[in-house]
Amino acid sequence: MDLLTLSRFQFGMTAFYHFLFVPLTLGLAVMIAILKTLYLKNKNKKYDQLAMFLMKLFAINFAVGVATGLTMEFEFGTNWFQYSKFVGDIFGAPLALEGLMAFFLESTFIGLFLFGKDRISDKMHTFAAWMVALGSSLSALWILIANSWMQTPAGYKIVESPQGIKAVLTDFWEAVVNHSTLIRFLHCVDAGYIVGGFFVMGVMAYYLLKNRHVELAKIGLKFALIFTAIVSIAQIIFGDLHGYQVTQYQPLKMAMMEGKWYTEKGASLDLIGVVDDEKHETKVILKIPYLLSILSYHDPNAEFKGIFDLVKEYQEIAKKSQEKVKILEEKLAQLKATNASKEEIEKVQSELALAKANAKAYNITLDDLPSVSMVFTTFHIMVYLGFFFAAVTLWGLFLLKRGTIYTNKAFLWTVLLSIPLPFIATNFGWIAAEVGRQPWLVQGVMLTKDGVSFHPTGNVLFSVIFFIVIYTLIYIVFLYAMIKAIKKGPQEDNTQPTPPSKSPATVTAFSKTKM
């Protein structure tokens, strides 16, 4: 492998590994907060015991997630120095806010929740649970703001500095919201809820199959099922909205996700197919006519642009940007010669820097594209799994209504064995999103190959091997700790509520009768 491929592999690997833990954190945090709220409302101790048990699993997951996430932030400096120099003025802010606002909020209240039990009031304990959930969501929000800006940049300008051209912020809120932040946040966080929901359902099913903690497992399974059914169905809506947004702002990514090489009018949705990257073709096995045009443009006869035409369009943009560079250079020379105002000169300099960036970034060929087969396959598996999750939860609701859910072994085994599937879906979704936005680090502004640091290839290879070894060991320890905690199970308090004390008069009367 060359330096660029190794650097991409290392970042992709560490991101993939880190994202094994993030979605479970998101899902468990909200479920724990809801359970604590239910306990606060009806004083059923089972809700409280379940919340404490899940928080222990959350803490194990959180610790490993933090450890694996830190390496990614260092990699921006070590492996992607050119990229960090280019977008540091913009990208640094959300990463810093993620640490200052989200991480410290989450960490503080995890400690308060775990060690404050029976030392603080139930209301304060419940408040701590909600603060953990808020911290988790804020963490996801700032990371997705940073990532979304790379996918659909906004609120910035390009300037030339002594260190080279770079992006600087012009409108904070426009950069924060940009074109895709909101829907990407909803789609991603909801995926985390599905991960958490299936995880809890699977653990509760395990207890029911083993005939352990039965009463608590029944409550936990019912709660997790209803929660997961809601978020699974919502994800179908979020997924559709996100797909529509990608089509508008990242048509090349959507074309690769759908394996469309040629432009089609009234495009079909290809449900099953095999992409051949070398021959630049997709062998379609099963398709639904017009559905892709309907989903992408809400018009059955809409034109869906294919990869070949989109690459030509980008080449044309690069050509026009190059022509614009010459015009702006002449204009800049004239302004300097006529002693024009500083603001006027800076404006033209910024337009010139952007034109240079566009001329280089859009000058791509088919050889610059990633594996379309990988993007197509991971995207389709993610979508199919999303519908599978909704179907399983609807099945569960049906059994719940019939009163047979706790004894239906087929369902219990299904949700137990399905625990890994939402993890696969979320990571495949990220692969489709991140590989699919190549060849750009920042859409239309910076190519990935221009962002990498200049290291000896052997150094990067060594760090890749080092990370694989360390991460494998960490994951083994993580699995051991999680399985041990689950096998041990929740700490149940089966003491009956203390009956109301009898008045001395009553006791005396009873005693006399007895005598």
Short mmCIF file of C-alpha atoms in Angstrom, two decimals, residues 323-341 343-352:
data_model
loop_
_atom_site.label_atom_id
_atom_site.label_comp_id
_atom_site.label_asym_id
_atom_site.label_seq_id
_atom_site.Cartn_x
_atom_site.Cartn_y
_atom_site.Cartn_z
CA GLU A 323 -10.68 30.11 -16.74
CA LYS A 324 -11.98 32.18 -13.84
CA VAL A 325 -8.56 32.04 -12.20
CA LYS A 326 -6.99 33.83 -15.15
CA ILE A 327 -9.68 36.52 -15.15
CA LEU A 328 -9.41 37.08 -11.39
CA GLU A 329 -5.60 37.24 -11.51
CA GLU A 330 -5.82 40.00 -14.11
CA LYS A 331 -8.48 41.80 -12.10
CA LEU A 332 -6.37 41.54 -8.94
CA ALA A 333 -3.35 42.96 -10.73
CA GLN A 334 -5.45 45.91 -11.94
CA LEU A 335 -6.79 46.61 -8.46
CA LYS A 336 -3.32 46.61 -6.96
CA ALA A 337 -2.08 48.88 -9.73
CA THR A 338 -4.87 51.38 -9.13
CA ASN A 339 -4.46 51.34 -5.33
CA ALA A 340 -7.96 49.98 -4.77
CA SER A 341 -9.31 49.60 -1.25
CA GLU A 343 -11.57 45.28 1.22
CA GLU A 344 -11.94 45.17 -2.57
CA ILE A 345 -8.57 43.51 -3.00
CA GLU A 346 -9.27 40.96 -0.27
CA LYS A 347 -12.62 40.08 -1.86
CA VAL A 348 -11.02 39.32 -5.20
CA GLN A 349 -8.19 37.42 -3.50
CA SER A 350 -10.78 35.23 -1.77
CA GLU A 351 -12.64 34.60 -5.04
CA LEU A 352 -9.33 33.74 -6.67
#
